[in-house]
XYZ file of C-alpha atoms in Angstrom:
365
model
C -12.634 33.126 3.759
C -9.142 31.301 2.979
C -8.882 29.834 -0.514
C -8.481 26.043 -0.696
C -7.321 23.834 -3.451
C -7.982 20.113 -3.910
C -9.919 17.664 -5.788
C -13.336 16.945 -4.832
C -15.020 13.033 -5.081
C -15.989 12.611 -8.556
C -17.682 10.126 -10.470
C -15.433 10.145 -13.790
C -15.506 13.622 -14.264
C -14.479 16.979 -12.543
C -17.151 18.960 -10.650
C -15.778 22.456 -9.936
C -18.049 24.481 -7.671
C -16.281 27.931 -8.872
C -13.389 29.387 -11.112
C -10.616 28.113 -8.518
C -9.770 25.494 -10.835
C -9.350 27.331 -13.890
C -6.745 26.343 -16.294
C -6.365 22.797 -15.206
C -7.837 21.351 -18.269
C -4.896 21.677 -20.791
C -2.137 20.160 -19.152
C -1.204 22.484 -16.380
C -2.041 26.083 -18.132
C -2.674 27.381 -14.813
C -0.744 30.522 -13.531
C 1.738 29.849 -10.577
C 1.017 33.385 -8.970
C 4.373 34.766 -7.591
C 6.617 32.622 -9.406
C 8.863 34.222 -11.743
C 9.062 34.115 -15.266
C 12.266 31.989 -15.324
C 10.977 29.733 -12.824
C 7.940 29.187 -15.086
C 10.008 28.780 -18.473
C 12.061 26.222 -16.357
C 8.748 24.072 -15.371
C 7.666 24.214 -18.825
C 10.788 22.750 -20.020
C 10.548 20.132 -17.498
C 7.084 19.128 -18.816
C 8.312 19.232 -22.170
C 11.061 16.829 -21.436
C 9.134 14.521 -19.188
C 5.547 14.966 -20.248
C 2.486 13.998 -17.644
C -0.581 15.453 -16.621
C -2.024 15.699 -12.872
C -5.507 15.654 -14.258
C -8.332 13.627 -12.625
C -8.509 11.269 -15.380
C -5.043 10.791 -15.460
C -4.651 10.087 -11.771
C -7.550 7.877 -12.287
C -5.738 5.926 -15.003
C -2.687 5.599 -12.994
C -4.760 4.341 -10.169
C -6.429 1.629 -12.386
C -3.114 0.666 -13.752
C -1.701 0.269 -10.218
C -4.957 -2.164 -9.501
C -4.468 -3.837 -12.715
C -0.666 -4.680 -11.786
C -1.789 -5.974 -8.313
C -4.330 -8.223 -9.629
C -1.829 -9.473 -12.190
C 0.632 -10.340 -9.280
C -2.210 -12.053 -7.571
C -3.349 -14.536 -10.132
C 0.384 -15.394 -11.406
C 1.349 -16.010 -7.823
C -1.855 -17.732 -7.007
C -1.412 -20.323 -10.224
C 2.371 -20.936 -8.795
C 1.505 -21.461 -5.498
C -1.273 -23.701 -6.067
C 0.761 -25.926 -8.249
C 3.456 -26.118 -5.497
C 0.929 -26.952 -2.848
C -0.600 -29.416 -5.363
C 2.614 -31.293 -5.639
C 3.388 -31.286 -1.919
C 0.149 -32.565 -1.036
C 0.752 -35.400 -3.262
C 3.983 -36.291 -1.362
C 2.244 -35.707 2.237
C -0.381 -38.395 1.229
C 2.411 -41.009 0.386
C 4.771 -39.940 3.251
C 2.899 -39.025 6.013
C 5.459 -36.207 7.015
C 3.751 -33.556 9.489
C 6.218 -31.144 8.655
C 5.744 -31.176 5.153
C 2.033 -31.194 5.925
C 2.255 -27.913 7.933
C 4.244 -26.481 4.980
C 1.701 -27.477 2.416
C -1.282 -25.966 4.347
C 0.724 -22.831 4.806
C 1.341 -22.780 0.941
C -2.225 -23.371 0.286
C -3.485 -20.762 2.761
C -0.936 -18.155 1.040
C -2.446 -18.989 -2.294
C -5.910 -18.354 -1.015
C -5.124 -14.949 0.366
C -4.854 -13.879 -3.330
C -8.828 -14.006 -3.152
C -9.727 -11.289 -0.769
C -7.009 -9.119 -2.098
C -8.550 -9.570 -5.640
C -11.947 -8.656 -4.534
C -10.415 -5.493 -2.683
C -8.486 -4.532 -5.977
C -11.381 -4.697 -8.028
C -13.624 -2.675 -5.493
C -10.793 -0.073 -5.290
C -11.308 0.556 -8.840
C -14.966 2.002 -8.191
C -15.194 5.766 -8.320
C -15.941 7.781 -5.433
C -19.484 8.728 -4.688
C -21.694 10.562 -2.311
C -21.699 7.776 0.318
C -18.073 6.558 -0.125
C -16.308 10.034 -0.709
C -13.008 8.674 -0.858
C -13.842 5.830 -2.795
C -13.353 2.041 -1.726
C -9.649 1.915 -1.258
C -9.734 0.941 2.317
C -11.171 -2.533 1.020
C -7.483 -3.452 0.363
C -6.858 -2.720 4.277
C -9.600 -5.094 5.167
C -8.150 -7.700 3.068
C -4.857 -6.999 4.563
C -6.764 -7.987 7.905
C -8.113 -11.205 6.406
C -4.524 -12.081 5.486
C -3.528 -11.647 9.054
C -6.308 -13.744 10.157
C -5.216 -16.465 7.599
C -1.724 -16.466 8.793
C -2.713 -16.914 12.323
C -5.009 -19.990 11.414
C -2.341 -21.393 9.641
C -0.061 -21.235 12.475
C -2.387 -22.783 14.672
C -2.971 -25.804 12.482
C 0.731 -26.315 12.203
C 1.072 -26.231 15.629
C -1.696 -28.702 16.509
C -0.375 -31.100 13.669
C 3.226 -30.871 15.313
C 2.116 -31.590 18.952
C -0.107 -34.241 17.798
C 2.919 -35.935 16.210
C 5.052 -35.477 19.074
C 2.364 -37.313 21.433
C 2.212 -40.165 18.792
C 5.345 -40.473 16.766
C 5.080 -42.122 13.330
C 7.746 -43.243 10.757
C 8.099 -41.085 7.460
C 8.322 -42.992 3.856
C 9.580 -41.557 0.539
C 11.889 -39.389 2.364
C 13.567 -38.547 -1.107
C 10.300 -37.276 -2.428
C 9.842 -35.309 0.897
C 13.087 -33.589 0.256
C 12.162 -32.680 -3.435
C 8.995 -31.317 -2.029
C 10.742 -29.218 0.174
C 13.070 -27.707 -2.424
C 9.876 -26.972 -4.762
C 8.289 -25.303 -1.866
C 11.331 -23.258 -1.177
C 11.675 -22.341 -5.012
C 7.804 -21.481 -5.542
C 7.504 -19.361 -2.308
C 10.622 -17.155 -2.986
C 9.811 -16.362 -6.529
C 6.269 -15.396 -5.376
C 7.567 -13.632 -2.539
C 9.903 -11.542 -4.805
C 7.098 -10.823 -7.357
C 4.638 -9.871 -4.733
C 6.751 -7.249 -2.741
C 8.112 -5.739 -5.462
C 4.875 -5.120 -7.156
C 3.428 -4.173 -3.961
C 5.938 -1.543 -3.262
C 5.853 -0.257 -6.503
C 1.928 0.287 -6.204
C 2.067 1.193 -2.567
C -0.003 -1.877 -1.302
C 0.665 -2.799 2.384
C -1.430 -5.862 1.925
C 0.375 -7.209 -1.084
C 3.689 -6.735 0.754
C 2.564 -8.338 3.775
C 1.316 -11.216 1.569
C 4.782 -11.285 -0.111
C 6.414 -11.464 3.351
C 4.218 -14.264 4.128
C 5.316 -16.077 0.964
C 8.894 -15.626 1.660
C 8.619 -17.363 5.178
C 6.943 -20.167 3.683
C 9.972 -20.615 1.723
C 12.336 -20.916 4.337
C 9.957 -23.170 6.344
C 9.854 -25.421 3.421
C 13.873 -25.634 3.623
C 13.193 -26.506 7.413
C 11.364 -29.755 5.975
C 14.802 -31.009 4.681
C 16.062 -30.984 8.275
C 13.116 -33.078 9.327
C 13.780 -35.613 6.469
C 17.540 -35.690 7.281
C 16.652 -36.515 10.855
C 13.925 -39.008 9.993
C 16.850 -40.648 7.428
C 19.108 -41.377 10.313
C 16.436 -42.794 12.615
C 15.227 -39.761 14.693
C 11.504 -39.917 14.823
C 10.989 -36.760 16.565
C 12.890 -34.676 14.253
C 9.617 -34.358 12.055
C 7.389 -32.963 14.219
C 10.247 -30.540 16.148
C 10.769 -29.073 12.677
C 6.786 -28.640 12.587
C 7.094 -26.763 15.792
C 10.094 -24.624 14.365
C 7.922 -23.730 11.318
C 5.137 -22.687 13.524
C 7.442 -20.397 15.395
C 8.604 -18.886 11.924
C 4.786 -18.385 10.907
C 4.269 -16.459 13.856
C 7.205 -14.131 13.331
C 5.873 -13.354 9.754
C 2.428 -12.978 11.620
C 3.892 -10.286 13.671
C 5.446 -8.542 10.786
C 2.190 -8.568 8.819
C 0.330 -7.337 11.935
C 2.745 -4.134 12.040
C 2.392 -3.497 8.772
C -1.476 -3.810 8.330
C -2.185 -2.059 11.703
C 0.074 1.104 10.495
C -1.768 1.218 7.377
C -5.402 0.995 9.217
C -4.194 3.661 11.458
C -3.064 5.885 8.823
C 0.285 5.905 9.497
C 2.873 7.191 6.926
C 6.484 7.083 6.628
C 7.699 10.246 8.201
C 10.357 10.714 5.494
C 7.386 11.104 3.068
C 6.018 13.736 5.183
C 9.573 15.597 5.289
C 9.743 15.490 1.502
C 6.269 17.103 1.260
C 7.182 19.849 3.875
C 10.436 20.397 1.982
C 8.611 20.700 -1.417
C 6.219 23.164 -0.050
C 8.634 25.503 1.524
C 10.416 25.876 -1.970
C 6.846 27.013 -3.582
C 6.946 30.553 -4.415
C 4.463 32.558 -2.159
C 4.193 29.999 0.590
C 5.498 31.853 3.855
C 5.193 28.843 5.974
C 3.567 25.248 6.236
C 1.030 24.880 8.783
C -0.905 21.627 9.730
C 0.057 18.638 7.087
C -1.674 15.462 7.094
C -1.279 12.386 4.858
C -2.964 9.099 4.744
C -2.960 6.124 2.647
C -6.411 4.872 1.081
C -5.619 1.459 -0.417
C -2.375 1.790 -2.256
C -3.311 5.779 -3.046
C -1.877 8.492 -0.888
C -3.991 11.670 -0.180
C -2.923 14.947 1.615
C -4.298 17.718 3.257
C -2.247 20.961 4.313
C -2.420 24.499 5.350
C -0.032 27.117 3.931
C 0.449 30.486 5.218
C 0.625 33.272 2.348
C 0.862 37.236 2.269
C -2.449 38.383 3.710
C -2.583 41.363 1.345
C -2.876 38.924 -1.750
C -6.195 38.708 -3.511
C -8.276 35.595 -3.378
C -7.226 34.543 -6.916
C -3.669 35.052 -6.339
C -3.777 33.211 -3.139
C -5.280 30.271 -5.014
C -2.702 30.391 -7.545
C -0.043 29.712 -4.741
C -2.398 26.977 -3.516
C -2.484 25.166 -7.039
C 1.378 25.427 -7.077
C 1.661 23.971 -3.858
C -0.546 20.972 -4.753
C 1.525 20.787 -8.177
C 4.765 20.717 -6.171
C 3.413 17.960 -3.631
C 2.366 15.554 -6.763
C 5.932 15.893 -8.046
C 7.667 15.412 -4.822
C 5.418 12.507 -3.255
C 5.353 9.240 -5.045
C 1.652 7.713 -5.181
C 0.176 10.982 -4.044
C -3.098 11.266 -6.097
C -4.385 14.578 -4.560
C -4.011 17.177 -2.005
C -6.288 19.606 -0.475
C -4.338 22.835 0.159
C -5.896 25.423 2.623
C -4.333 29.150 2.157
C -4.177 31.119 5.485
C -3.380 34.668 5.604
C -0.079 35.794 7.206
C -1.201 37.172 10.739
C -0.957 41.026 11.241
C 0.199 42.549 14.611
C -2.671 43.202 16.704
C -5.220 41.658 14.254
C -7.654 38.997 15.674
C -6.982 35.327 15.145
C -8.995 34.382 11.594
C -9.733 30.922 13.197
C -10.877 32.127 16.937
C -14.531 31.194 15.791
C -13.429 27.570 15.502
C -11.752 27.485 18.842
C -14.567 26.054 20.894
C -14.875 23.136 18.641
C -11.086 22.170 19.286
C -12.109 20.081 22.164
């Protein structure tokens, strides 16, 4: 049997089935197998200069910290967008601007998307168990689907109000207030967009990035309201509903981008450059002769990997496991946001020897 190395699901502590994890407890005191003494000393020096740990508890702390940052970003942006939408709603009531109404509804919907994402971040902090062996990180991807549906609903509402106003044009009053509300909408949304996108990319949350893109489009649609107000100021009554339709088109564009982002995450898509980095790191691990199958997937804002490496078939089980440990260690250094990897060590094939995986061939279909 080929040795494997990885981290099993846990409930706050390590559970080791045998001695193949020995040496992980004291800040990477495990041996690196075939690595040279010089390489080991360079590695230790790097740890002294940049202290860190890959222990399960440390990974859990980093994951919890990422969730906490996500929650903080959500609540702060919820407050900013809530104030923005409330200010715009007052002007909508006074002016009757359908363009501003569509923008206000979109801002309110954007603010409310913080709720499903907040629930997802809280769920994602729960430990894995025997039913949910990978944890609850997928709740974040489900929240991304809710965000997509919310964007679609706001597009439908904006289109309906704009068409209704085209059929039944009405005058707009309080034009200076409408213009001011549009500027407020742009400033509030652009600030929230920058904040959400930055935090989302830092913690690896596709849903939070999609929400930030949503806010950015809201900001530009707020500026479009200025065009409608300008048209109304010169007596063009159709300017306001036409801008409302333009806002609808902009919402549909961000809906397309959000759908693509969330669809890729739900389908376990990973940036190919991340896979390239992982393969490059593995090929430079002493004792790794080749890299076989490599799979990676996002679970919420955490990245997991499964990889098969080829090692010298003459190695003992313990020595082969040491190479697998070194391989996982290299991955944790090379791949940002990676919280764990399952490394399977295959022996290099001997000429004329049977395929060690032949017994599995009839399951491949």
